[in-house]
Amino acid sequence: MSNRVFPIFIALLLVLGIYLGWFLANRPSFSIPALLNVAGTGYSILAVIVLYEAVAQDEKLKGVIVSYVAPFLLWAQAVVPLGVTASWFLIRNLHHGNEISAFGFSFFAYSVLPLSFVDATVIFPRIAKLQPLDGRYRRFGLFLLLSGLGMQLFAGLAGL
């Protein structure tokens, strides 16, 4: 992504997060476990697509996933929750405003460690042994799968 487009991309993700916070705050039946379940299911579906055998055979597609999909997901998972947190200024007086903003900040705080793993092993591997495309691709699929299933497990436990 070029240096000119990147700030626009980040701004769009931030606006998406603010809109998401406002949208969720206006829903009368909001549930954090349900939201985590939706996010976890999305990650799991993406993991199945990434790890699908037909996709895994195409070197060009692997490069696109590692070079574009992984960085997009990294930035989206970091910036959208910050936008949800920032939406507190608009939604603090709504029914679930404080809860939604707290969830956005918590999700951002959780994201720091897994996203550091993705950055260091998939997007910009610093160790020569981790640089081949095939390994980076598989680590990204593993991250998606474990993140998705972890969110779903946490949502299930929180719903008990």
PDB file of C-alpha atoms in Angstrom:
ATOM      1  CA  MET A   1       0.000   0.000   0.000  1.00  0.00           C
ATOM      2  CA  SER A   2       1.385   3.377  -0.916  1.00  0.00           C
ATOM      3  CA  ASN A   3       2.180   6.038   1.650  1.00  0.00           C
ATOM      4  CA  ARG A   4      -0.556   8.277   0.211  1.00  0.00           C
ATOM      5  CA  VAL A   5      -3.311   5.683   0.530  1.00  0.00           C
ATOM      6  CA  PHE A   6      -2.335   4.399   3.984  1.00  0.00           C
ATOM      7  CA  PRO A   7      -3.670   7.388   6.028  1.00  0.00           C
ATOM      8  CA  ILE A   8      -6.953   7.216   4.103  1.00  0.00           C
ATOM      9  CA  PHE A   9      -7.132   3.478   4.781  1.00  0.00           C
ATOM     10  CA  ILE A  10      -6.551   4.020   8.523  1.00  0.00           C
ATOM     11  CA  ALA A  11      -9.108   6.854   8.600  1.00  0.00           C
ATOM     12  CA  LEU A  12     -11.699   4.610   6.918  1.00  0.00           C
ATOM     13  CA  LEU A  13     -11.067   1.848   9.457  1.00  0.00           C
ATOM     14  CA  LEU A  14     -11.399   4.362  12.300  1.00  0.00           C
ATOM     15  CA  VAL A  15     -14.684   5.681  10.884  1.00  0.00           C
ATOM     16  CA  LEU A  16     -15.872   2.090  10.484  1.00  0.00           C
ATOM     17  CA  GLY A  17     -15.113   1.475  14.168  1.00  0.00           C
ATOM     18  CA  ILE A  18     -16.938   4.632  15.243  1.00  0.00           C
ATOM     19  CA  TYR A  19     -19.943   3.665  13.123  1.00  0.00           C
ATOM     20  CA  LEU A  20     -19.852   0.124  14.523  1.00  0.00           C
ATOM     21  CA  GLY A  21     -19.858   1.508  18.077  1.00  0.00           C
ATOM     22  CA  TRP A  22     -22.797   3.792  17.286  1.00  0.00           C
ATOM     23  CA  PHE A  23     -24.678   0.988  15.499  1.00  0.00           C
ATOM     24  CA  LEU A  24     -24.222  -1.445  18.397  1.00  0.00           C
ATOM     25  CA  ALA A  25     -25.165   1.172  20.990  1.00  0.00           C
ATOM     26  CA  ASN A  26     -28.490   1.714  19.239  1.00  0.00           C
ATOM     27  CA  ARG A  27     -29.371  -1.984  19.310  1.00  0.00           C
ATOM     28  CA  PRO A  28     -31.675  -2.830  22.216  1.00  0.00           C
ATOM     29  CA  SER A  29     -30.430  -6.416  22.511  1.00  0.00           C
ATOM     30  CA  PHE A  30     -26.656  -6.135  22.564  1.00  0.00           C
ATOM     31  CA  SER A  31     -24.513  -9.010  23.838  1.00  0.00           C
ATOM     32  CA  ILE A  32     -20.709  -9.110  24.018  1.00  0.00           C
ATOM     33  CA  PRO A  33     -20.606 -12.934  23.834  1.00  0.00           C
ATOM     34  CA  ALA A  34     -22.728 -12.793  20.668  1.00  0.00           C
ATOM     35  CA  LEU A  35     -20.403 -10.163  19.183  1.00  0.00           C
ATOM     36  CA  LEU A  36     -17.349 -12.309  20.003  1.00  0.00           C
ATOM     37  CA  ASN A  37     -19.079 -15.318  18.487  1.00  0.00           C
ATOM     38  CA  VAL A  38     -19.702 -13.420  15.248  1.00  0.00           C
ATOM     39  CA  ALA A  39     -16.072 -12.220  15.098  1.00  0.00           C
ATOM     40  CA  GLY A  40     -14.788 -15.712  15.908  1.00  0.00           C
ATOM     41  CA  THR A  41     -16.959 -17.283  13.236  1.00  0.00           C
ATOM     42  CA  GLY A  42     -15.685 -14.745  10.698  1.00  0.00           C
ATOM     43  CA  TYR A  43     -12.067 -15.545  11.571  1.00  0.00           C
ATOM     44  CA  SER A  44     -12.755 -19.277  11.391  1.00  0.00           C
ATOM     45  CA  ILE A  45     -14.368 -18.945   7.954  1.00  0.00           C
ATOM     46  CA  LEU A  46     -11.401 -16.909   6.727  1.00  0.00           C
ATOM     47  CA  ALA A  47      -9.052 -19.556   8.165  1.00  0.00           C
ATOM     48  CA  VAL A  48     -10.861 -22.308   6.258  1.00  0.00           C
ATOM     49  CA  ILE A  49     -10.558 -20.287   3.033  1.00  0.00           C
ATOM     50  CA  VAL A  50      -6.857 -19.557   3.629  1.00  0.00           C
ATOM     51  CA  LEU A  51      -6.040 -23.150   4.496  1.00  0.00           C
ATOM     52  CA  TYR A  52      -8.234 -24.656   1.764  1.00  0.00           C
ATOM     53  CA  GLU A  53      -6.112 -26.997  -0.330  1.00  0.00           C
ATOM     54  CA  ALA A  54      -6.964 -25.428  -3.707  1.00  0.00           C
ATOM     55  CA  VAL A  55      -5.999 -21.986  -2.415  1.00  0.00           C
ATOM     56  CA  ALA A  56      -2.858 -23.377  -0.771  1.00  0.00           C
ATOM     57  CA  GLN A  57      -1.568 -24.660  -4.121  1.00  0.00           C
ATOM     58  CA  ASP A  58      -1.600 -21.261  -5.853  1.00  0.00           C
ATOM     59  CA  GLU A  59       1.646 -19.383  -5.130  1.00  0.00           C
ATOM     60  CA  LYS A  60       0.282 -16.083  -6.445  1.00  0.00           C
ATOM     61  CA  LEU A  61      -2.744 -16.326  -4.166  1.00  0.00           C
ATOM     62  CA  LYS A  62      -0.499 -17.149  -1.199  1.00  0.00           C
ATOM     63  CA  GLY A  63       1.471 -13.983  -1.930  1.00  0.00           C
ATOM     64  CA  VAL A  64      -1.697 -11.896  -2.069  1.00  0.00           C
ATOM     65  CA  ILE A  65      -2.922 -13.344   1.222  1.00  0.00           C
ATOM     66  CA  VAL A  66       0.409 -12.754   2.988  1.00  0.00           C
ATOM     67  CA  SER A  67       1.054  -9.330   1.416  1.00  0.00           C
ATOM     68  CA  TYR A  68      -2.441  -7.826   1.437  1.00  0.00           C
ATOM     69  CA  VAL A  69      -4.972  -9.824   3.468  1.00  0.00           C
ATOM     70  CA  ALA A  70      -2.723 -10.285   6.523  1.00  0.00           C
ATOM     71  CA  PRO A  71      -1.733  -6.575   6.787  1.00  0.00           C
ATOM     72  CA  PHE A  72      -5.351  -5.517   6.210  1.00  0.00           C
ATOM     73  CA  LEU A  73      -6.503  -7.804   9.009  1.00  0.00           C
ATOM     74  CA  LEU A  74      -3.701  -6.615  11.278  1.00  0.00           C
ATOM     75  CA  TRP A  75      -4.652  -2.963  10.852  1.00  0.00           C
ATOM     76  CA  ALA A  76      -8.393  -3.642  10.937  1.00  0.00           C
ATOM     77  CA  GLN A  77      -8.116  -5.608  14.181  1.00  0.00           C
ATOM     78  CA  ALA A  78      -6.100  -2.779  15.736  1.00  0.00           C
ATOM     79  CA  VAL A  79      -7.868   0.333  14.416  1.00  0.00           C
ATOM     80  CA  VAL A  80     -11.543  -0.695  14.332  1.00  0.00           C
ATOM     81  CA  PRO A  81     -11.607  -1.441  18.104  1.00  0.00           C
ATOM     82  CA  LEU A  82      -9.962   1.937  18.687  1.00  0.00           C
ATOM     83  CA  GLY A  83     -12.750   3.509  16.636  1.00  0.00           C
ATOM     84  CA  VAL A  84     -15.317   1.651  18.741  1.00  0.00           C
ATOM     85  CA  THR A  85     -13.566   3.004  21.841  1.00  0.00           C
ATOM     86  CA  ALA A  86     -13.519   6.526  20.383  1.00  0.00           C
ATOM     87  CA  SER A  87     -17.237   6.274  19.650  1.00  0.00           C
ATOM     88  CA  TRP A  88     -17.735   6.647  23.417  1.00  0.00           C
ATOM     89  CA  PHE A  89     -17.898  10.415  22.890  1.00  0.00           C
ATOM     90  CA  LEU A  90     -21.004   9.892  20.714  1.00  0.00           C
ATOM     91  CA  ILE A  91     -22.624   6.931  22.465  1.00  0.00           C
ATOM     92  CA  ARG A  92     -21.863   7.356  26.173  1.00  0.00           C
ATOM     93  CA  ASN A  93     -25.469   8.363  26.911  1.00  0.00           C
ATOM     94  CA  LEU A  94     -27.000   5.529  24.898  1.00  0.00           C
ATOM     95  CA  HIS A  95     -28.192   2.270  26.447  1.00  0.00           C
ATOM     96  CA  HIS A  96     -25.006   0.200  26.003  1.00  0.00           C
ATOM     97  CA  GLY A  97     -22.560   3.023  25.209  1.00  0.00           C
ATOM     98  CA  ASN A  98     -20.107   2.533  28.067  1.00  0.00           C
ATOM     99  CA  GLU A  99     -20.172  -1.249  27.716  1.00  0.00           C
ATOM    100  CA  ILE A 100     -19.464  -1.097  23.975  1.00  0.00           C
ATOM    101  CA  SER A 101     -16.598   1.369  24.388  1.00  0.00           C
ATOM    102  CA  ALA A 102     -15.074  -0.756  27.148  1.00  0.00           C
ATOM    103  CA  PHE A 103     -15.360  -3.813  24.909  1.00  0.00           C
ATOM    104  CA  GLY A 104     -13.608  -1.950  22.068  1.00  0.00           C
ATOM    105  CA  PHE A 105     -10.711  -1.023  24.332  1.00  0.00           C
ATOM    106  CA  SER A 106     -10.520  -4.547  25.774  1.00  0.00           C
ATOM    107  CA  PHE A 107     -10.485  -6.078  22.303  1.00  0.00           C
ATOM    108  CA  PHE A 108      -7.723  -3.685  21.249  1.00  0.00           C
ATOM    109  CA  ALA A 109      -5.684  -4.540  24.361  1.00  0.00           C
ATOM    110  CA  TYR A 110      -6.153  -8.269  23.691  1.00  0.00           C
ATOM    111  CA  SER A 111      -5.111  -7.773  20.058  1.00  0.00           C
ATOM    112  CA  VAL A 112      -1.650  -6.401  20.835  1.00  0.00           C
ATOM    113  CA  LEU A 113      -0.003  -9.773  21.528  1.00  0.00           C
ATOM    114  CA  PRO A 114      -1.540 -11.846  18.690  1.00  0.00           C
ATOM    115  CA  LEU A 115      -1.015  -9.031  16.199  1.00  0.00           C
ATOM    116  CA  SER A 116       2.618  -8.780  17.259  1.00  0.00           C
ATOM    117  CA  PHE A 117       2.925 -12.476  16.378  1.00  0.00           C
ATOM    118  CA  VAL A 118       1.355 -11.891  12.941  1.00  0.00           C
ATOM    119  CA  ASP A 119       3.575  -8.879  12.302  1.00  0.00           C
ATOM    120  CA  ALA A 120       6.785 -10.645  13.335  1.00  0.00           C
ATOM    121  CA  THR A 121       6.138 -14.014  11.682  1.00  0.00           C
ATOM    122  CA  VAL A 122       3.810 -13.379   8.719  1.00  0.00           C
ATOM    123  CA  ILE A 123       4.009  -9.800   7.457  1.00  0.00           C
ATOM    124  CA  PHE A 124       7.618  -8.849   8.278  1.00  0.00           C
ATOM    125  CA  PRO A 125       9.418 -12.009   9.449  1.00  0.00           C
ATOM    126  CA  ARG A 126      12.659 -10.967  11.100  1.00  0.00           C
ATOM    127  CA  ILE A 127      14.241 -14.424  11.260  1.00  0.00           C
ATOM    128  CA  ALA A 128      15.514 -15.860   7.965  1.00  0.00           C
ATOM    129  CA  LYS A 129      14.046 -19.290   8.695  1.00  0.00           C
ATOM    130  CA  LEU A 130      10.541 -17.735   8.937  1.00  0.00           C
ATOM    131  CA  GLN A 131      10.716 -15.871   5.607  1.00  0.00           C
ATOM    132  CA  PRO A 132       9.617 -18.507   3.039  1.00  0.00           C
ATOM    133  CA  LEU A 133       6.135 -17.756   1.712  1.00  0.00           C
ATOM    134  CA  ASP A 134       4.693 -21.192   2.466  1.00  0.00           C
ATOM    135  CA  GLY A 135       5.484 -20.970   6.188  1.00  0.00           C
ATOM    136  CA  ARG A 136       4.195 -17.414   6.455  1.00  0.00           C
ATOM    137  CA  TYR A 137       0.974 -18.439   4.765  1.00  0.00           C
ATOM    138  CA  ARG A 138       0.438 -21.385   7.100  1.00  0.00           C
ATOM    139  CA  ARG A 139       1.208 -19.317  10.222  1.00  0.00           C
ATOM    140  CA  PHE A 140      -1.404 -16.785   9.124  1.00  0.00           C
ATOM    141  CA  GLY A 141      -3.960 -19.584   8.662  1.00  0.00           C
ATOM    142  CA  LEU A 142      -3.078 -20.951  12.105  1.00  0.00           C
ATOM    143  CA  PHE A 143      -3.476 -17.478  13.635  1.00  0.00           C
ATOM    144  CA  LEU A 144      -6.917 -17.106  12.039  1.00  0.00           C
ATOM    145  CA  LEU A 145      -8.030 -20.548  13.134  1.00  0.00           C
ATOM    146  CA  LEU A 146      -6.829 -20.212  16.730  1.00  0.00           C
ATOM    147  CA  SER A 147      -8.166 -16.652  17.044  1.00  0.00           C
ATOM    148  CA  GLY A 148     -11.558 -17.613  15.676  1.00  0.00           C
ATOM    149  CA  LEU A 149     -11.931 -20.687  17.827  1.00  0.00           C
ATOM    150  CA  GLY A 150     -10.566 -18.837  20.875  1.00  0.00           C
ATOM    151  CA  MET A 151     -13.126 -16.042  20.475  1.00  0.00           C
ATOM    152  CA  GLN A 152     -15.915 -18.563  20.068  1.00  0.00           C
ATOM    153  CA  LEU A 153     -14.767 -20.491  23.145  1.00  0.00           C
ATOM    154  CA  PHE A 154     -14.539 -17.301  25.199  1.00  0.00           C
ATOM    155  CA  ALA A 155     -17.993 -16.239  23.990  1.00  0.00           C
ATOM    156  CA  GLY A 156     -19.409 -19.608  24.945  1.00  0.00           C
ATOM    157  CA  LEU A 157     -17.880 -19.470  28.412  1.00  0.00           C
ATOM    158  CA  ALA A 158     -19.015 -15.884  28.925  1.00  0.00           C
ATOM    159  CA  GLY A 159     -22.552 -16.884  27.962  1.00  0.00           C
ATOM    160  CA  LEU A 160     -22.769 -19.532  30.710  1.00  0.00           C
TER     161      LEU A 160
END
